[in-house]
Coordinates of C-alpha atoms in Angstrom, one line a residue:
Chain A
X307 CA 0.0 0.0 0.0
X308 CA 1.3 3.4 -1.3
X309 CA 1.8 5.9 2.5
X310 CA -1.9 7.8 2.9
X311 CA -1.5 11.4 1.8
X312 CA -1.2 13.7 4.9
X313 CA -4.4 15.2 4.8
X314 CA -5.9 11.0 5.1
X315 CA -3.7 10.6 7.6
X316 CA -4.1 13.5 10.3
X317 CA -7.9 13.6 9.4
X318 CA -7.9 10.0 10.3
X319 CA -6.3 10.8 13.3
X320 CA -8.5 13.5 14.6
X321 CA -11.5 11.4 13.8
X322 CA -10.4 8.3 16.0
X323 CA -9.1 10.0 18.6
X324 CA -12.0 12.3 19.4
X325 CA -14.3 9.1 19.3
X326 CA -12.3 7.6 22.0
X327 CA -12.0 10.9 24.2
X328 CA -16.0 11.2 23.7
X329 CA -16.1 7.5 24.6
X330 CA -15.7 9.4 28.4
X331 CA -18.4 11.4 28.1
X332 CA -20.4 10.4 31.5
X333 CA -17.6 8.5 33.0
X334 CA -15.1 11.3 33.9
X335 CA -13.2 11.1 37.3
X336 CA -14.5 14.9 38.1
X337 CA -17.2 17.0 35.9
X338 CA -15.0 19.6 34.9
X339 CA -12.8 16.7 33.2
X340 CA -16.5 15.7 31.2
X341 CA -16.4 19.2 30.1
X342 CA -12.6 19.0 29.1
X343 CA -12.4 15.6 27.4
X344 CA -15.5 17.0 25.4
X345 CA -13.9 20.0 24.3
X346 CA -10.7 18.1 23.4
X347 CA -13.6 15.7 21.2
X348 CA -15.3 18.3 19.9
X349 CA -12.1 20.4 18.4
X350 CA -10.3 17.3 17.3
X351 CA -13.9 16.6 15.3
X352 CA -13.7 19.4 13.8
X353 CA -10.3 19.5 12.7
X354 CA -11.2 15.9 10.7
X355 CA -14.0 17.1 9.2
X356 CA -12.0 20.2 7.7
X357 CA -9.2 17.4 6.9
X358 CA -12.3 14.9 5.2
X359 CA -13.9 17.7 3.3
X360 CA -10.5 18.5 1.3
X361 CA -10.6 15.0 0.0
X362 CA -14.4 14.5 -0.6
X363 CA -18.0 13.3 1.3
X364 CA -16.8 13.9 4.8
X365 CA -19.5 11.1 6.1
X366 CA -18.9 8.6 3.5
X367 CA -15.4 9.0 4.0
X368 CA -15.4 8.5 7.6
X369 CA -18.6 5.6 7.7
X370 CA -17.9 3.8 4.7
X371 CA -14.2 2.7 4.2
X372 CA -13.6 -0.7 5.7
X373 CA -10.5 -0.9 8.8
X374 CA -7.7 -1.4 6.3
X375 CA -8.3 1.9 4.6
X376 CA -7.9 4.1 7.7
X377 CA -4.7 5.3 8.4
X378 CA -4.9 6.8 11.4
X379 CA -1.8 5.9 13.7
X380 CA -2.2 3.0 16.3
X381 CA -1.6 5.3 19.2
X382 CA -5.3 7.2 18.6
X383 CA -6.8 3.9 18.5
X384 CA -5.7 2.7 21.7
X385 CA -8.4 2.3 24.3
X386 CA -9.0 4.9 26.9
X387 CA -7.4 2.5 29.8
X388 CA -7.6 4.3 33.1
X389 CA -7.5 7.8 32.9
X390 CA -3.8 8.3 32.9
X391 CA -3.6 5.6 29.6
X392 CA -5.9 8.7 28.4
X393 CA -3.7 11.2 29.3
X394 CA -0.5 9.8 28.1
X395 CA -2.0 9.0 24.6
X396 CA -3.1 12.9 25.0
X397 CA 0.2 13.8 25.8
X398 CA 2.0 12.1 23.0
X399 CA -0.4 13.2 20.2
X400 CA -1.3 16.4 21.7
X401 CA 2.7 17.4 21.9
X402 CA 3.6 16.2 18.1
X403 CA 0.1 18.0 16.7
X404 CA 1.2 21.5 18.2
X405 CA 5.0 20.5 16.4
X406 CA 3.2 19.5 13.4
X407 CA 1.0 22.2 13.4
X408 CA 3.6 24.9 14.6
X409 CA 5.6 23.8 11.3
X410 CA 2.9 23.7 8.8
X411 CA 1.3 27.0 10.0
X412 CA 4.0 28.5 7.8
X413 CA 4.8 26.4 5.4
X414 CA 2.8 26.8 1.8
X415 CA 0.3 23.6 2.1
X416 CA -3.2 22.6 1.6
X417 CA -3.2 22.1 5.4
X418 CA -1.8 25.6 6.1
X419 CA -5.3 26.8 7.0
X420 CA -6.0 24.5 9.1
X421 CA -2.7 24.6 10.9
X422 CA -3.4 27.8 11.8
X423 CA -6.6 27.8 12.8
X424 CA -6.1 24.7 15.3
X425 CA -3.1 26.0 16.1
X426 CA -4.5 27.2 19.4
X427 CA -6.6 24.0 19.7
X428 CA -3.3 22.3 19.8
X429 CA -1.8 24.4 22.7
X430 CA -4.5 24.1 24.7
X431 CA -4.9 19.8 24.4
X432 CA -1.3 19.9 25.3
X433 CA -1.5 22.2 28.3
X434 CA -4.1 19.8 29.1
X435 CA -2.0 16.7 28.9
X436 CA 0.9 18.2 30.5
X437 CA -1.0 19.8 33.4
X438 CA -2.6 16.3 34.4
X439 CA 1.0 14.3 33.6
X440 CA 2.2 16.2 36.3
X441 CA -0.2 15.7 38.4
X442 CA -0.6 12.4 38.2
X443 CA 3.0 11.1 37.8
X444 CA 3.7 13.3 40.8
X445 CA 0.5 13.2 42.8
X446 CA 0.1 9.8 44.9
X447 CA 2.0 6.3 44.9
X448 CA -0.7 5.3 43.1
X449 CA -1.1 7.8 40.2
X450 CA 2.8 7.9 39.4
X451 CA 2.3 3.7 39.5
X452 CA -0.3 3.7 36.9
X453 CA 1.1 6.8 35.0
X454 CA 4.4 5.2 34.2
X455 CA 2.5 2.1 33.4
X456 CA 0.4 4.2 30.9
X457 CA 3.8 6.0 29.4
X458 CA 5.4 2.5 29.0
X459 CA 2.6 0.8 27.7
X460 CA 2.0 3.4 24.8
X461 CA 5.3 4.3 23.8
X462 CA 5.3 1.6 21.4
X463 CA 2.8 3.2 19.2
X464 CA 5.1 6.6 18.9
X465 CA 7.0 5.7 16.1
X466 CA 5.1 6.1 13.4
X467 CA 3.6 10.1 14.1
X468 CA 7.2 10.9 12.5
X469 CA 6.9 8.8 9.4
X470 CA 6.8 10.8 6.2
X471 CA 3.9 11.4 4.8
X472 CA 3.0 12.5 0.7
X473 CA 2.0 16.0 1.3
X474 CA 4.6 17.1 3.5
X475 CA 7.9 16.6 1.4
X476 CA 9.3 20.4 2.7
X477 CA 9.2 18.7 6.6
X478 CA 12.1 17.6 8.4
X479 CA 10.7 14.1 10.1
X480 CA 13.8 13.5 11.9
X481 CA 13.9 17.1 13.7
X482 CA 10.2 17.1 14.5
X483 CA 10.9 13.4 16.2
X484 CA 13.8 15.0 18.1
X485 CA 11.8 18.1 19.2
X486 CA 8.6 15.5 20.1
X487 CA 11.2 14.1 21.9
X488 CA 13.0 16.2 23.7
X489 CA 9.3 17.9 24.7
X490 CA 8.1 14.7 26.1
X491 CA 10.8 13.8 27.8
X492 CA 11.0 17.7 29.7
X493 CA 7.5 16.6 31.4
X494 CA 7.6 13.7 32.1
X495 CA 10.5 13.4 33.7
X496 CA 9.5 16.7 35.6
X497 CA 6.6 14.9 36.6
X498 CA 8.9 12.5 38.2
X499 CA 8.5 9.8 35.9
X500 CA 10.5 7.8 33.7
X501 CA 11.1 8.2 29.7
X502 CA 10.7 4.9 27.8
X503 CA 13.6 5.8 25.3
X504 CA 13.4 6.7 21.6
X505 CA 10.3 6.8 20.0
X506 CA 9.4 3.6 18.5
X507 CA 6.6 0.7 16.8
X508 CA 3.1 1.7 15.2
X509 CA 1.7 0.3 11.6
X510 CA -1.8 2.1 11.3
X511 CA -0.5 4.6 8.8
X512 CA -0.1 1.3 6.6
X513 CA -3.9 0.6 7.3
X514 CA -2.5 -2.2 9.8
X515 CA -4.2 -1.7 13.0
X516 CA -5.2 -2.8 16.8
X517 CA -7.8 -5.3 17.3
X518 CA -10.1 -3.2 19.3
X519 CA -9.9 -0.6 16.2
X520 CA -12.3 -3.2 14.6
X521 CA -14.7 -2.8 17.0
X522 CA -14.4 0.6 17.3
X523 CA -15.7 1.1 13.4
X524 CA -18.1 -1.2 14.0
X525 CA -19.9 0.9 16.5
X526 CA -19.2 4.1 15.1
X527 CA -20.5 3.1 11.6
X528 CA -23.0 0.8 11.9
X529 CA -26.4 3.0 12.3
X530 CA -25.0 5.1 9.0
X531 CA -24.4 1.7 7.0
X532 CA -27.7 0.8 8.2
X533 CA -29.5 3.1 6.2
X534 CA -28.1 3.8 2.9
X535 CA -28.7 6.9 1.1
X536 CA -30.7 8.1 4.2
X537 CA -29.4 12.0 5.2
X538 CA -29.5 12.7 8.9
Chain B
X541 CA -23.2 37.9 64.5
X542 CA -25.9 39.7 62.6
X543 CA -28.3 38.2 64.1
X544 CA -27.4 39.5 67.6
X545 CA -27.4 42.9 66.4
X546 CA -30.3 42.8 64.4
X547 CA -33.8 41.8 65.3
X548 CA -34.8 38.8 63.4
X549 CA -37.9 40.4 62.6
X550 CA -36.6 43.1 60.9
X551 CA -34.4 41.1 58.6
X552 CA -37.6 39.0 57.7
X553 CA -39.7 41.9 56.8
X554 CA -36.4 43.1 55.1
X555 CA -36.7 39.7 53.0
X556 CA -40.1 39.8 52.8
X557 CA -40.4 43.4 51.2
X558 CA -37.3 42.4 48.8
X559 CA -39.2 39.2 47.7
X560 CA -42.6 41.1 47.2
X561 CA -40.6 44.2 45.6
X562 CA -39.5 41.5 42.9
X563 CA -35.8 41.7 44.0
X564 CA -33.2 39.6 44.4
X565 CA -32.2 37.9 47.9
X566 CA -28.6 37.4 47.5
X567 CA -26.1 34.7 49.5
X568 CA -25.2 36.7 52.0
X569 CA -28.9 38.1 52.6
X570 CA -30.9 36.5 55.8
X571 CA -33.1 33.9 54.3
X572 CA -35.9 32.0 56.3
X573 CA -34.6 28.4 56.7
X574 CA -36.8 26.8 54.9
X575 CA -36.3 28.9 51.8
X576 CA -33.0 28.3 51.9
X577 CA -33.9 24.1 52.5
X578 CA -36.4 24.5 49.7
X579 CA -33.7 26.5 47.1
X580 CA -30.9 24.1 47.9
X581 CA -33.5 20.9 47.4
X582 CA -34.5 22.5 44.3
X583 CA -31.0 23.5 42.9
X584 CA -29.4 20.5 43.9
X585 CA -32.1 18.2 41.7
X586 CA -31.6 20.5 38.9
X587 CA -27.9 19.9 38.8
X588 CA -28.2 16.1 39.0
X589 CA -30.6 16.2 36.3
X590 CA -27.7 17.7 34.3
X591 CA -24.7 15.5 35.5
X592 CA -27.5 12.0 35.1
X593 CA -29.4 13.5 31.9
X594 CA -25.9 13.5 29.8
X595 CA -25.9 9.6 30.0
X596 CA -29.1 8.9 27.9
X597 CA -27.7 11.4 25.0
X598 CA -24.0 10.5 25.4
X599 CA -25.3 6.7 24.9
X600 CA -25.3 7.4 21.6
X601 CA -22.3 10.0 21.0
X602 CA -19.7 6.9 19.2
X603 CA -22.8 6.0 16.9
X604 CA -24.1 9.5 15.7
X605 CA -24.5 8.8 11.8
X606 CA -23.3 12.2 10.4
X607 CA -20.3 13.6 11.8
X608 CA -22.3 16.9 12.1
X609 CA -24.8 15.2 14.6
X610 CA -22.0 13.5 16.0
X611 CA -20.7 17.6 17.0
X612 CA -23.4 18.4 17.7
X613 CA -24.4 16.1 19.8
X614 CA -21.2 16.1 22.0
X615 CA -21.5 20.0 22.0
X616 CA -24.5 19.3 23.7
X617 CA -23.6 16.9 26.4
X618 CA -20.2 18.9 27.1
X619 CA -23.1 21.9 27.9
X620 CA -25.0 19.6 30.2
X621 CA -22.0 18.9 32.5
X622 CA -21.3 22.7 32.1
X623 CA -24.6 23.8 33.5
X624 CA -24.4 21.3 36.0
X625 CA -21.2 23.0 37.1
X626 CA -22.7 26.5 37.2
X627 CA -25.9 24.7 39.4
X628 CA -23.1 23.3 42.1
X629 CA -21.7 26.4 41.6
X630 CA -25.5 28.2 42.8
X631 CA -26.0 25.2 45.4
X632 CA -22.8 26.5 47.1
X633 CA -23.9 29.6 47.7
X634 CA -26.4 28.4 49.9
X635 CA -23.7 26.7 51.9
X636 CA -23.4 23.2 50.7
X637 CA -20.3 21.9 49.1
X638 CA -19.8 20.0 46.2
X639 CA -18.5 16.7 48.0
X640 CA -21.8 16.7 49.5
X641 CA -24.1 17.9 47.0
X642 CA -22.7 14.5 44.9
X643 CA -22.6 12.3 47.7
X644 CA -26.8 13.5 47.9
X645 CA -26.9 12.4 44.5
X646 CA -24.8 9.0 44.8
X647 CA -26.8 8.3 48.1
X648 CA -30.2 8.3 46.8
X649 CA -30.7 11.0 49.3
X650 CA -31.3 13.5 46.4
X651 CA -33.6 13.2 43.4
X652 CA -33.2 14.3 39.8
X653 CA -35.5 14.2 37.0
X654 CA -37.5 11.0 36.5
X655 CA -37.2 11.4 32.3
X656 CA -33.4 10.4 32.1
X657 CA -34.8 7.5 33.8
X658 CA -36.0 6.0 30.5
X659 CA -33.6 4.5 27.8
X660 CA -32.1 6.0 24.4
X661 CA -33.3 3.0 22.0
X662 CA -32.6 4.5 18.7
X663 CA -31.1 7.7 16.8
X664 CA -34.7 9.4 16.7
X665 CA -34.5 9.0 20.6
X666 CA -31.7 11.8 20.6
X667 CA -33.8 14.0 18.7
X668 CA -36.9 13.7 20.3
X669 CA -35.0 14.5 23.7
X670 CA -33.8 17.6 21.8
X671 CA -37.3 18.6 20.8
X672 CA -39.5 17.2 24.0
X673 CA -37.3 16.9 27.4
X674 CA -35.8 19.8 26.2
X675 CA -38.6 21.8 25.1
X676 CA -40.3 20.8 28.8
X677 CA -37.3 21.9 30.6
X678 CA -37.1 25.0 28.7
X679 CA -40.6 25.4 29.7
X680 CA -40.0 24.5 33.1
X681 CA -37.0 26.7 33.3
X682 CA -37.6 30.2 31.7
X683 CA -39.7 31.5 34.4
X684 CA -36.7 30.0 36.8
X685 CA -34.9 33.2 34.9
X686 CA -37.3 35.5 37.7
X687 CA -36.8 33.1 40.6
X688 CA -36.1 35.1 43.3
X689 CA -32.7 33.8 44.5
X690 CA -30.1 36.0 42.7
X691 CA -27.5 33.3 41.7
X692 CA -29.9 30.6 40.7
X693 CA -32.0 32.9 38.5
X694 CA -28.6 34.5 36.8
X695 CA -27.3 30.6 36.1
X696 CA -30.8 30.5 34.5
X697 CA -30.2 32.7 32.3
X698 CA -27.3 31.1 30.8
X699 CA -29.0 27.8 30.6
X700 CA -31.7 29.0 29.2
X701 CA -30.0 30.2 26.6
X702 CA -28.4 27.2 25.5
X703 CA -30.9 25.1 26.2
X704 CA -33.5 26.8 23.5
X705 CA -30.5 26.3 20.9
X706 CA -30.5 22.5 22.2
X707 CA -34.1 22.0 21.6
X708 CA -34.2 23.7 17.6
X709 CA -31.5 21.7 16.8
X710 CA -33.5 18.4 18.0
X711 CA -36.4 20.0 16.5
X712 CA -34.6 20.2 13.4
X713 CA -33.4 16.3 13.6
X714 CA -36.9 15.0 13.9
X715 CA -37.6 17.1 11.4
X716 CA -35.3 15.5 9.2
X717 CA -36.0 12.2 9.7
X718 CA -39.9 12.4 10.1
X719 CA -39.2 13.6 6.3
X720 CA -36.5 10.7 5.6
X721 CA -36.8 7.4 4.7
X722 CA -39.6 5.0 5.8
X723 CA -37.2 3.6 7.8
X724 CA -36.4 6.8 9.2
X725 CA -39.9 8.5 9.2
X726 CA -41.0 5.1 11.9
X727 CA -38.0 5.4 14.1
X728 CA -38.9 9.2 14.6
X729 CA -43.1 8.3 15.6
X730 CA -41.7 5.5 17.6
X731 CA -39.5 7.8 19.9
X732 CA -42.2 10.2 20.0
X733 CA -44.5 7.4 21.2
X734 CA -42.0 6.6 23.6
X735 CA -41.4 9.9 25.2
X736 CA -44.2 12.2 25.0
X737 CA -45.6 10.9 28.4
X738 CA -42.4 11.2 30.1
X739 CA -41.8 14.5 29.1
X740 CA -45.4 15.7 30.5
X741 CA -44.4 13.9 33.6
X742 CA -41.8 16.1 34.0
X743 CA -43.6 19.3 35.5
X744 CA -44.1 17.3 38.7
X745 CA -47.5 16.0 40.1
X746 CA -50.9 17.2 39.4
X747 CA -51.3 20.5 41.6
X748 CA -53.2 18.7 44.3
X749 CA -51.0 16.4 44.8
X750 CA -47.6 19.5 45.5
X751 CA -47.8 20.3 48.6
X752 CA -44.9 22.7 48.3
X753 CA -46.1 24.7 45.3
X754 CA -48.2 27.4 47.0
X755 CA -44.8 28.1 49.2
X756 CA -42.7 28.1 46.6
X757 CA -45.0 30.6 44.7
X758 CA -45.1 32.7 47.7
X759 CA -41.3 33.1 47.8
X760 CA -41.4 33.5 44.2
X761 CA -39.1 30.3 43.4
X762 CA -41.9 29.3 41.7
X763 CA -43.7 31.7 39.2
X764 CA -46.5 28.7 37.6
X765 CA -48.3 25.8 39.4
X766 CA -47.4 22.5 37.7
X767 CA -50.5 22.0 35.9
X768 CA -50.3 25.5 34.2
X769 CA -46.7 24.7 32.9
X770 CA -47.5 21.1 32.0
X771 CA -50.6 22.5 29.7
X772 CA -48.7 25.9 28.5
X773 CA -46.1 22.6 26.7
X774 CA -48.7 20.6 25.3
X775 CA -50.0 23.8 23.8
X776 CA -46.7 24.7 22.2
X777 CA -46.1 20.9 21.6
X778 CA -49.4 20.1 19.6
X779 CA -49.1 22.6 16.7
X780 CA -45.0 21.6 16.3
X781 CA -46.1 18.1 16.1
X782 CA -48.3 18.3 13.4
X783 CA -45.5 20.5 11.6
X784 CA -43.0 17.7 11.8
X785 CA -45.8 15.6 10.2
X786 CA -46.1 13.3 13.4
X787 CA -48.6 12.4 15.9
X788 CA -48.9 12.9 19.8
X789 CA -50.1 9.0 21.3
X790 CA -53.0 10.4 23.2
X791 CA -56.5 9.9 21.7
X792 CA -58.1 12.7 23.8
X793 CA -55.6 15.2 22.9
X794 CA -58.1 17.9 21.1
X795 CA -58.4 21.7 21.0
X796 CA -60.8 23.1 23.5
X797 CA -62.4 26.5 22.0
X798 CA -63.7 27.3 25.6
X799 CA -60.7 26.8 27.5
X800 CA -58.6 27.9 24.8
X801 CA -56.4 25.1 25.3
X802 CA -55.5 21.5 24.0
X803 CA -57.4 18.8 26.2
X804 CA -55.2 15.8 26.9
X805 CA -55.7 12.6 28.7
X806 CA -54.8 10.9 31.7
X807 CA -50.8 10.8 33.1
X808 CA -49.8 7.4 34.1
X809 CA -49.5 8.7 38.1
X810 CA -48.5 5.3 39.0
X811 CA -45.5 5.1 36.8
X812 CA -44.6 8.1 38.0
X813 CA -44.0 7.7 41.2
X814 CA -42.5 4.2 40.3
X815 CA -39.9 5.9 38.4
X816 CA -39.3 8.0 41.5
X817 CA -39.4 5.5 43.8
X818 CA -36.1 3.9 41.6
X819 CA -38.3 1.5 39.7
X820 CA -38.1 3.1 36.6
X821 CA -36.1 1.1 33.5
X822 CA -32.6 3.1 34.2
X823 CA -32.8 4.0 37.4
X824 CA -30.3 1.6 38.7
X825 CA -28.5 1.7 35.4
X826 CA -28.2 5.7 35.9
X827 CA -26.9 5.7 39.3
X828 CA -25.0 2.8 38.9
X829 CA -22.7 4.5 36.0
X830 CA -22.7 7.8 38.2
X831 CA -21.6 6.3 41.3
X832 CA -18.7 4.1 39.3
X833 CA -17.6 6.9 37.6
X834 CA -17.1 8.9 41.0
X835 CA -15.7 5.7 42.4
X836 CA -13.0 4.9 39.6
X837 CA -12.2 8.3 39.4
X838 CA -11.3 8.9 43.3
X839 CA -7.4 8.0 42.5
X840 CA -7.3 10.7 40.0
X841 CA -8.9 13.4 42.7
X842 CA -6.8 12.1 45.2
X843 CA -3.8 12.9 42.7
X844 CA -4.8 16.1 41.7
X845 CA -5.0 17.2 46.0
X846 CA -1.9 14.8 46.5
X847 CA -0.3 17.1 43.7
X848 CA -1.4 20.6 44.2
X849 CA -0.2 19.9 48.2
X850 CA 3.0 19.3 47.6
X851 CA 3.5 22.5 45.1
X852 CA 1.3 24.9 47.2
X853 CA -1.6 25.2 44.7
X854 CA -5.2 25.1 45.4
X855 CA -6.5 21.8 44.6

C-alpha cells in the first residue's frame, strides 16, 4: 500500500481519537474533566472534518471505508485505559500536533489553513496533557504507578507520528521526532516519571491496526451503513 | 453575628419586602430556613438532572450517523455537564459543598428528574430528547430566569439560553428524519410514542397532589403551578407536532375552543412515582454509572489534592 496522503492521515487521526476521548463522556473522574475531554472531542472533530472535506464526502469518507483503509496511527486507537492511559495518549499526540502544526502553520500547504486555525486548539490539548502528567506522575503512589504504566505501555505506538507522509515533502521528520522528543521527555521526567527511550513501533498509517480498532468502526458506523442513502 | 445585632424580625420583613418588591435575595442576605432548605432541594435536583441526563444522549455519542450530529451532539452533552457545574456552583452559595451535594446524588438521598430514567433506544431517541425533554425543561425553566434567588435565577439565564438552541437543533433532527426514509420517518413516531408521556411527567405532580407549590410561589421560586406549565407545553407541543408531520399518542388530545387550550388525557401517576421510587427502567443503570464513575475516578482526585499539596496550589 502506497503511504496515505497527509491530509488522510491527520484527518484519520483526529477522527479516531475524538471518538475515544468522547467515549468518556459520563464516566469522567471529576465533571470539569466531562467538560474538558469533550472539548478536546469536539475540536479534534472538527479538525477531521476540515481534513475529510478537502478530500471528498466527509461522512462517507469517515462511515464507509472498511479498517484497512484508515490510516490513522495505532496510538489514537488505543483504548481509553484508566485515565492516565488517556492522558498519556493525550500527551503524545497532543505534543507532536502542536509541532506539526507549529511547522505547517507557515509552510505553503493545503493544510496551512488549518494549521493555523487549530493552532490554538493544539496548545490548549497539550496544556491539558501536561497539566494532568504532572499531576498524576507526581501526585500519589498510586497515580505515578499507573502513570508510568500508561507512558510504557503506549510508547510503542510513537513511532510512526514521524513517518513521512506524501503532502509534506518540505518537513524535516527526523527534527520534529527529536523536538517531540525532547518535549516529552521535559514533562515527564519533571513529573517524576520515567522516559521509555526513543520513540518507537506503530503500523496504522499502513492501514495495519489494533484489534479493538475493529470494533471501534463497528460501533461508530453501523447505524450510517444501516441506512443507505438516508441523510440525517 | 448579625443576628445579635439585628432583630430577626426586621431582617424577615427586610426579605419579605425584597421578595414582594420583585428583588433579588442574594447569599449573604438572611433567608428564612426553609427557603433556603427549599432553594438548595430545588437547585441540587436540577444539577443532577444535568450530570445524570448527559448519559441517555451520550449513549449514543460513538454511533451519531453524520459527523455533524455526532458535533453536535457532543456540543451538547459537554453543555450539560457545564450547566451542571454553574448549578453546584449556585447550590454553594447556599452553603453546601460539592462533596456533599454528589454524595446527595450517589446516596439516593437526592432526586433528579424522572425522564433520564427512561432508555435512548434508537437515533430518533436523541432527537426527540432535543425537541421534547428539552422543550419541557425550557418550559419549566424560563420562568426559573425570575426566581427570586439571585444566583440561581442569573445561572438560568445562561441555561436557558443554551438550552433553547438545544431543543431547535433536536427540532430540526426530527424534522429531518420524520421527512426521511420509511425507515427513518418510523424510528422518529416510535421515539415520539416513547417519550411524549415522560416528558409531561416532567412538570411534577398534578397540583393537588404539590404540597410545596403554594410556598414556593409565595417566595417566588416558583412563578407557575405544575398543571399550568405542564398545559402551557402541550399547547406549544401540539401545533410543532403536526409541523414535523407526526402524531402525539394520546387519543383525547383535542383543541378546546372554551378553555382555549389543548385537552389531553390521563398521566400514568402510577409510573410516576414508580420511576421516582427507583423503579423506573434506568434507574439503577443511571446511578450505577454515576456512582462508578465517581468511584473509579477517586485516584485521579486524590492525585490532583496529592499534587497541588506538595506545590502549594489550590487543589
Amino acid at each position: 500500500m502506497t503511504p496515505p496522503t497527509a491530509t488522510l492521515a491527520l484527518a484519520d487521526d483526529a477522527l479516531i481519537l475524538s471518538h475515544r476521548l468522547a467515549e468518556w463522556a459520563g464516566h469522567a473522574p471529576v465533571l470539569e474533566e466531562e467538560v474538558a475531554l469533550a472539548n478536546l472531542a469536539l475540536d479534534l472533530l472538527g479538525q477531521a472534518r476540515t481534513l475529510l472535506s478537502l478530500l471528498g464526502d466527509e461522512d462517507e469518507l469517515a462511515y464507509r471505508r472498511e479498517e484497512r483503509a484508515f490510516t490513522n496511527t495505532q496510538l489514537v486507537e488505543q483504548p481509553n485505559g484508566d485515565f492516565a492511559h488517556t492522558i498519556a495518549r493525550q500527551l503524545y499526540y497532543a505534543t507532536f500536533q502542536q509541532l506539526l502544526f507549529g511547522r505547517l502553520a507557515v509552510l505553503d500547504s493545503e493544510l496551512t489553513p488549518l494549521a493555523v486555525k487549530a493552532g490554538p486548539e493544539t496548545a490548549y490539548h497539550r496544556d491539558h496533557a501536561v497539566t494532568w502528567t504532572l499531576r498524576l506522575g507526581d501526585g500519589t503512589a498510586e497515580s505515578h504507578a499507573r502513570m508510568q504504566r500508561a507512558v510504557d505501555a503506549l510508547w510503542r505506538y510513537t513511532g510512526e507520528l514521524f513517518h513521512p507522509l506524501p503532502g509534506l515533502p518540505e518537513l524535516d521528520h527526523r527534527a520534529l521526532e527529536a523536538d517531540w522528543l525532547a518535549r516529552v521527555s521535559e514533562v515527564l521526567t519533571t513529573a517524576t516519571l520515567a522516559v521509555p527511550g526513543t520513540p518507537r513501533g506503530g503500523t496504522g498509517r499502513r492501514g495495519l491496526h489494533s484489534e479493538s480498532f475493529g470494533r471501534l468502526l463497528a460501533e461508530m458506523q453501523h447505524l450510517h451503513r444501516s441506512h443507505p442513502g438516508a441523510t440525517w | 453575628m448579625e443576628q445579635s445585632t439585628t432583630p430577626t424580625r426586621e431582617l424577615a420583613d427586610r426579605f419579605a419586602r425584597t421578595v414582594a418588591a420583585d428583588e433579588r435575595i442574594e447569599p449573604r442576605d438572611w433567608m428564612p430556613d426553609g427557603y433556603r432548605a427549599t432553594l438548595l432541594r430545588q437547585i441540587a435536583q436540577h444539577a443532577h438532572s444535568e450530570i445524570i441526563g448527559m448519559q441517555p444522549e451520550a449513549n449514543w455519542i460513538t454511533r451519531a450517523p453524520s459527523l455533524r450530529r455526532k458535533a453536535i451532539l457532543i456540543a451538547k452533552v459537554q453543555d450539560e455537564a457545564g450547566h451542571g457545574l454553574y448549578l453546584y456552583s449556585a447550590a454553594e452559595t447556599l452553603g453546601a459543598s460539592r462533596d456533599e451535594l454528589l454524595d446527595g446524588l450517589h446516596s439516593g438521598r437526592h432526586k433528579y428528574s424522572s425522564i433520564f430514567n427512561y432508555p435512548t433506544l434508537t437515533w430518533a431517541d436523541v432527537s426527540a430528547i432535543g425537541w421534547l425533554v428539552d422543550g419541557a425543561a425550557i418550559t419549566n425553566q424560563v420562568p426559573l430566569c425570575r426566581c427570586s434567588y439571585g444566583p440561581y435565577a442569573r445561572a438560568m439565564t445562561r441555561i436557558c439560553k443554551e438550552e433553547s438552541f438545544h431543543q431547535r437543533q433536536g427540532y430540526e433532527s426530527l424534522h429531518v428524519l420524520a421527512h426521511g426514509t420509511p425507515a427513518q420517518r418510523e424510528m422518529a413516531q416510535d421515539a415520539v410514542d416513547r417519550w411524549w408521556w415522560p416528558s409531561l411527567m416532567m412538570f411534577g405532580p398534578p397540583d393537588d397532589e404539590s404540597p410545596r407549590t403554594a410556598q414556593s410561589m409565595a417566595w417566588r421560586i416558583k412563578r407557575h403551578t405544575n398543571d399550568e406549565l405542564r398545559q402551557r407545553f402541550v399547547d406549544i407541543c401540539v401545533p410543532q407536532a403536526e409541523a414535523l408531520g407526526l402524531t402525539l399518542p394520546d387519543p383525547e388530545l383535542r383543541w378546546n375552543d372554551e378553555r382555549g387550550h389543548y385537552d389531553f388525557g390521563p398521566i400514568d401517576w402510577a409510573e410516576f412515582r414508580a420511576v421516582l421510587r427507583g423503579d423506573g427502567p434506568c434507574n439503577e443503570q443511571r446511578i450505577g454509572q454515576r456512582r462508578a464513575a465517581h468511584a473509579e475516578g477517586a485516584w485521579v482526585r486524590e492525585a490532583a489534592a496529592a499534587y497541588a499539596g506538595k506545590h502549594g496550589l489550590a487543589a
